[in-house]
Tab-separated table of N, CA and C in Angstrom:
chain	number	residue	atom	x	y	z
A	17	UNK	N	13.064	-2.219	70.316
A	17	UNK	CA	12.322	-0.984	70.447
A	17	UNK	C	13.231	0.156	70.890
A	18	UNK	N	14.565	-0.151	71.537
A	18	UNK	CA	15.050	0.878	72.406
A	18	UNK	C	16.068	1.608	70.834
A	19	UNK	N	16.124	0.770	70.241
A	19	UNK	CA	16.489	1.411	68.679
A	19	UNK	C	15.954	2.791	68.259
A	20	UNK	N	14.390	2.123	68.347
A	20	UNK	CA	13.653	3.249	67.874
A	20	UNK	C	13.614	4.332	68.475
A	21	UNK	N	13.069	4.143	69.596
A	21	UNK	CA	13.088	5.243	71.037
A	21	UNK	C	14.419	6.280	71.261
A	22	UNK	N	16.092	5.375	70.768
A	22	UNK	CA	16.811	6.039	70.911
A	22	UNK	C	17.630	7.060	69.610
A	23	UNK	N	16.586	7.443	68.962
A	23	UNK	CA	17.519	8.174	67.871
A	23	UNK	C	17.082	9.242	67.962
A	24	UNK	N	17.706	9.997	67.096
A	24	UNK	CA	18.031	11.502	67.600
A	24	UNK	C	17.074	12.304	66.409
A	25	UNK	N	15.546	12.523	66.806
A	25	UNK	CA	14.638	12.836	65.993
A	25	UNK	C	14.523	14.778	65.551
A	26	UNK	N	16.012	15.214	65.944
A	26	UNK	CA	16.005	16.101	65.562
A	26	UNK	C	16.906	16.419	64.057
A	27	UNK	N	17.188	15.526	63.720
A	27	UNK	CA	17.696	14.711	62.299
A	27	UNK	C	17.037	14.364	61.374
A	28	UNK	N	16.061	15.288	60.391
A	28	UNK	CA	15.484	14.913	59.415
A	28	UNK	C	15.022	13.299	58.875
A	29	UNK	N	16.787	12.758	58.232
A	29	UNK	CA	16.551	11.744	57.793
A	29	UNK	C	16.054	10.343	59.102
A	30	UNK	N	16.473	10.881	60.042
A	30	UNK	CA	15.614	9.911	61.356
A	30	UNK	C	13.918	9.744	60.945
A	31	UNK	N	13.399	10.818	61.390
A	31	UNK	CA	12.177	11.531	61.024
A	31	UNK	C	11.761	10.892	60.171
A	32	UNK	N	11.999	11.137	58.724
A	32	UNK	CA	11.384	9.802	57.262
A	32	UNK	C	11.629	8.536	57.583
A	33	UNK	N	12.356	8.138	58.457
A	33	UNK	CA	12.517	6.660	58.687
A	33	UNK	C	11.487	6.243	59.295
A	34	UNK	N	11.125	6.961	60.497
A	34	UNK	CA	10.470	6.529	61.365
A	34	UNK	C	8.952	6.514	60.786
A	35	UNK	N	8.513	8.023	60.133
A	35	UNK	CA	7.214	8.018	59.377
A	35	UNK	C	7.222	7.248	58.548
A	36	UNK	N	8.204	6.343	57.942
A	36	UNK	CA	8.098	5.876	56.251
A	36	UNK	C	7.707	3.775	57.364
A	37	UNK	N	8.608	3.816	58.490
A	37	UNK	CA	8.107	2.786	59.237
A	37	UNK	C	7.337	2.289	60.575
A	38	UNK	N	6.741	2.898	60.894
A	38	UNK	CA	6.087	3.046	62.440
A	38	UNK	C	4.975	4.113	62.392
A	39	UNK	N	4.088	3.934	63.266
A	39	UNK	CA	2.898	4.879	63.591
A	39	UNK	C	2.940	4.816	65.070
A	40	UNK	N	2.314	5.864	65.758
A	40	UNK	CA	1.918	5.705	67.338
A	40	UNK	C	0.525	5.505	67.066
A	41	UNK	N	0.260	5.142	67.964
A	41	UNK	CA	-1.725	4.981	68.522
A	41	UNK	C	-1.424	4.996	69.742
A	42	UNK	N	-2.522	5.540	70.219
A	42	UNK	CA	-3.016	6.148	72.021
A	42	UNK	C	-4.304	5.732	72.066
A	43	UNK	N	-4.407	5.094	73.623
A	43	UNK	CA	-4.977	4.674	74.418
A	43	UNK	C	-5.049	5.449	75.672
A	44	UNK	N	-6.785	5.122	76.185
A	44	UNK	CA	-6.326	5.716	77.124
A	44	UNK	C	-6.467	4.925	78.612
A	45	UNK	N	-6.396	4.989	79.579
A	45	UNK	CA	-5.924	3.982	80.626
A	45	UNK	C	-6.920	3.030	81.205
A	46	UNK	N	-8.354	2.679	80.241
A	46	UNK	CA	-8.725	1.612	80.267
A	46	UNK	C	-8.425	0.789	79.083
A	47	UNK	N	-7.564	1.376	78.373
A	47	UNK	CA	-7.030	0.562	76.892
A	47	UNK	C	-7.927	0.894	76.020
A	48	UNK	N	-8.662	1.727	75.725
A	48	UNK	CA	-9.563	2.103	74.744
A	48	UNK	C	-8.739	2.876	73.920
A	49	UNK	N	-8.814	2.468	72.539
A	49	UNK	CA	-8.022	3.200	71.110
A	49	UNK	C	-8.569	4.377	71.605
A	50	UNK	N	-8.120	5.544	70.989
A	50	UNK	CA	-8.390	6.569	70.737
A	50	UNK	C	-7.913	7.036	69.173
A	51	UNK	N	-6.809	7.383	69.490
A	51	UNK	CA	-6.856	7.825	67.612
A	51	UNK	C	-4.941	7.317	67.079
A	52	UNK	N	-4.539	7.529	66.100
A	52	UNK	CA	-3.001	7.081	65.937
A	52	UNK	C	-2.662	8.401	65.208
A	53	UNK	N	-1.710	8.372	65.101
A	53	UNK	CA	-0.509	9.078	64.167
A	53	UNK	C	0.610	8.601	63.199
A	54	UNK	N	0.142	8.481	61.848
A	54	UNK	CA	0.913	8.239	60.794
A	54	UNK	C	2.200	8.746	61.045
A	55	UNK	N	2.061	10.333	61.561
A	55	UNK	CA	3.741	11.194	61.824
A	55	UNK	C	4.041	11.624	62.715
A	56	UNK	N	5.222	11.050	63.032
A	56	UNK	CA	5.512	11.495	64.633
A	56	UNK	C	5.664	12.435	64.887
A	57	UNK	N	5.755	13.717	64.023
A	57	UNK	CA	5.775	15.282	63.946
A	57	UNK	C	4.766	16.102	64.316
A	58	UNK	N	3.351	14.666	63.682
A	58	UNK	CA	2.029	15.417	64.442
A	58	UNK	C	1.686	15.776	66.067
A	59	UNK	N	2.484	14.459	66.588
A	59	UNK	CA	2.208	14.235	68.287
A	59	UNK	C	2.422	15.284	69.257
A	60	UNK	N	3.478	16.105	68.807
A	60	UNK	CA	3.876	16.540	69.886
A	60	UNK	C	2.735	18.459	69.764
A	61	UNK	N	2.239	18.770	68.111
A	61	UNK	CA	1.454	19.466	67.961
A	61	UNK	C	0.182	19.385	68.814
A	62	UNK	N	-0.305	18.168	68.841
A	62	UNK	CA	-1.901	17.868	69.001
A	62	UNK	C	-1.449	18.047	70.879
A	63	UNK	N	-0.738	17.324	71.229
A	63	UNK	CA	-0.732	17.341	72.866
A	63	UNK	C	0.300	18.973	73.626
A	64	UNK	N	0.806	18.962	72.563
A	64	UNK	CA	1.696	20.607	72.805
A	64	UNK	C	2.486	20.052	74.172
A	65	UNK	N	3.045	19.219	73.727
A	65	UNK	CA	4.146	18.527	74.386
A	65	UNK	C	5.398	18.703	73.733
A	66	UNK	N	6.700	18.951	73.713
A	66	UNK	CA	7.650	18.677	73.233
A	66	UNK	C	7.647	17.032	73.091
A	67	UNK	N	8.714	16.797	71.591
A	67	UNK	CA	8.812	15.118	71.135
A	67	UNK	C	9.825	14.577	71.838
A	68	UNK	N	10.621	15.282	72.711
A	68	UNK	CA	11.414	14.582	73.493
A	68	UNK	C	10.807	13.867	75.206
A	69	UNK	N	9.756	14.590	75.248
A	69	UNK	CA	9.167	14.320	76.318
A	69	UNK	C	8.144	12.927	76.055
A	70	UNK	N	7.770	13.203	75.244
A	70	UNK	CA	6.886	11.823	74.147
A	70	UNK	C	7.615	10.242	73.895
A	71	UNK	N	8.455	10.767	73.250
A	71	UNK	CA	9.300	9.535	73.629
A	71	UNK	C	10.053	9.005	74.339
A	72	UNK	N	9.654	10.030	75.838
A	72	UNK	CA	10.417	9.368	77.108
A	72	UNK	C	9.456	8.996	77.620
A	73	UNK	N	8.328	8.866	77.532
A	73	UNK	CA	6.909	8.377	77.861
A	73	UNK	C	6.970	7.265	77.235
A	74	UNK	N	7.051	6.769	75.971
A	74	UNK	CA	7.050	5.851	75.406
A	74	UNK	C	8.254	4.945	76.054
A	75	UNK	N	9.306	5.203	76.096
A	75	UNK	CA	10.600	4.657	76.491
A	75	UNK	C	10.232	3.964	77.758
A	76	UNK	N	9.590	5.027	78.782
A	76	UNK	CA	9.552	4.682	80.321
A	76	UNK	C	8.201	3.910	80.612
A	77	UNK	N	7.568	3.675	79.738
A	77	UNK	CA	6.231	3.395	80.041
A	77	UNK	C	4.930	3.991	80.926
A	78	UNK	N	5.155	5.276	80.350
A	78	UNK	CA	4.302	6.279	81.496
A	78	UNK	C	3.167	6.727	80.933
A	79	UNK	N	2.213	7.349	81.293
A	79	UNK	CA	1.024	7.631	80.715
A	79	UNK	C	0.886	9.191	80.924
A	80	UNK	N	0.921	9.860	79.791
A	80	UNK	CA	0.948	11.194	79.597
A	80	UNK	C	-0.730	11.807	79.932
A	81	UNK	N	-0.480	12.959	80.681
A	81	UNK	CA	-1.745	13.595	81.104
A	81	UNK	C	-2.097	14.854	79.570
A	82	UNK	N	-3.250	14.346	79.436
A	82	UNK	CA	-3.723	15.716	78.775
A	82	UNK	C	-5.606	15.807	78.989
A	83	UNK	N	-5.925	16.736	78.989
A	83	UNK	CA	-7.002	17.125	79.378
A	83	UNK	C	-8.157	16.446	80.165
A	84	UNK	N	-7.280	16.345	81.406
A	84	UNK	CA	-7.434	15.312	82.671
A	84	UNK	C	-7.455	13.758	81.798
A	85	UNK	N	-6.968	13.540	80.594
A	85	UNK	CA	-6.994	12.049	81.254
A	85	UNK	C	-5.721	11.361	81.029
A	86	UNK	N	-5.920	10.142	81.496
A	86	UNK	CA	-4.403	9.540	81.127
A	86	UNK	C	-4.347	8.794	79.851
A	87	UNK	N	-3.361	9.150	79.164
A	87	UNK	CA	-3.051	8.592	77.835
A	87	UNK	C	-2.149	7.564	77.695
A	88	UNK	N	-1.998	6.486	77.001
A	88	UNK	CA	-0.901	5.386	76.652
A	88	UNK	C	-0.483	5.457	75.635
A	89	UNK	N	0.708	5.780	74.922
A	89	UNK	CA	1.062	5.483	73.598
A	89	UNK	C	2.219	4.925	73.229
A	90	UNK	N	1.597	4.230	72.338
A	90	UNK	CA	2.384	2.714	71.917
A	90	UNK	C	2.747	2.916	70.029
A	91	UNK	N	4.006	2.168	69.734
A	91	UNK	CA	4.606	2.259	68.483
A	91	UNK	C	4.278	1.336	68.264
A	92	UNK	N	3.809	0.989	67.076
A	92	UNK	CA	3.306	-0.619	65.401
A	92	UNK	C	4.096	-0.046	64.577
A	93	UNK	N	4.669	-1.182	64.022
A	93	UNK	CA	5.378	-1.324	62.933
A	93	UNK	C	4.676	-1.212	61.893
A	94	UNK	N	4.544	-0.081	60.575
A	94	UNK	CA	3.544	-0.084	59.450
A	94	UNK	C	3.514	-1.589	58.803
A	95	UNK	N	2.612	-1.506	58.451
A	95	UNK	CA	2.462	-2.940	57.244
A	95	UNK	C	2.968	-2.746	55.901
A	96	UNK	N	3.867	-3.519	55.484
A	96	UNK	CA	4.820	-2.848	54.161
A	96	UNK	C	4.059	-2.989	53.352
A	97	UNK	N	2.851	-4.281	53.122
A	97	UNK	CA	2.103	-4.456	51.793
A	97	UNK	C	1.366	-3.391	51.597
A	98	UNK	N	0.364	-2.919	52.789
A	98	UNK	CA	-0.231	-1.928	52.537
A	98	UNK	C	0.285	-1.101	52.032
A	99	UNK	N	1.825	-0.697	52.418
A	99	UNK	CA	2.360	0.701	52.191
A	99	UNK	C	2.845	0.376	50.378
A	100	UNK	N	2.880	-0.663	50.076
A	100	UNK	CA	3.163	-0.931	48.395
A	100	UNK	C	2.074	-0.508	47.807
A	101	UNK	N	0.666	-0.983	48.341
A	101	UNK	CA	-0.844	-1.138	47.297
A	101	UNK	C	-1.304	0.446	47.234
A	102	UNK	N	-0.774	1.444	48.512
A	102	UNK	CA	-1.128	2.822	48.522
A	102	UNK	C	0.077	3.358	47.384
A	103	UNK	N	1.356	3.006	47.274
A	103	UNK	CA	2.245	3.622	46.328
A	103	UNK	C	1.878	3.345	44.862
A	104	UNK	N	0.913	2.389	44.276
A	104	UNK	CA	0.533	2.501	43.132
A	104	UNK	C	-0.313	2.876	42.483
């Protein structure tokens, strides 16, 4: 994971890697889903967080505050089949 966490997402081709393999989903601190993100470009829009701060949350295991509550967000690896049956 510290792979993922550690690249330098101000690098385009990082960026397609990561969207083309990984999603976030958030929880919030009774573990209840809340919603995910296909692109990690979206995250830092919706919480108006900078993405460096995001993935030091992720890195450190911390739970990001936004509109009083506490959030968890966690990286899944996409499912490649799916991602074949949507490309045809």
């Amino acid at each position: 994971m510290n792979e993922i966490i550690n690249r330098d997402y101000r690098k385009r081709n990082n960026l397609e890697w990561f969207n083309d393999n990984y999603f976030i989903a958030v929880y919030d601190s009774n573990d209840n889903y809340i919603t995910s993100f296909e692109n990690i470009e979206m995250v830092p829009t919706v919480f108006n967080i900078k993405l460096k701060k995001i993935l030091e949350s992720i890195r450190n295991d911390t739970k990001l505050e936004y509109n009083n509550l506490k959030l968890k967000l966690y990286i899944y690896k996409k499912d490649k089949i799916e991602e074949n049956v949507r490309r045809r």
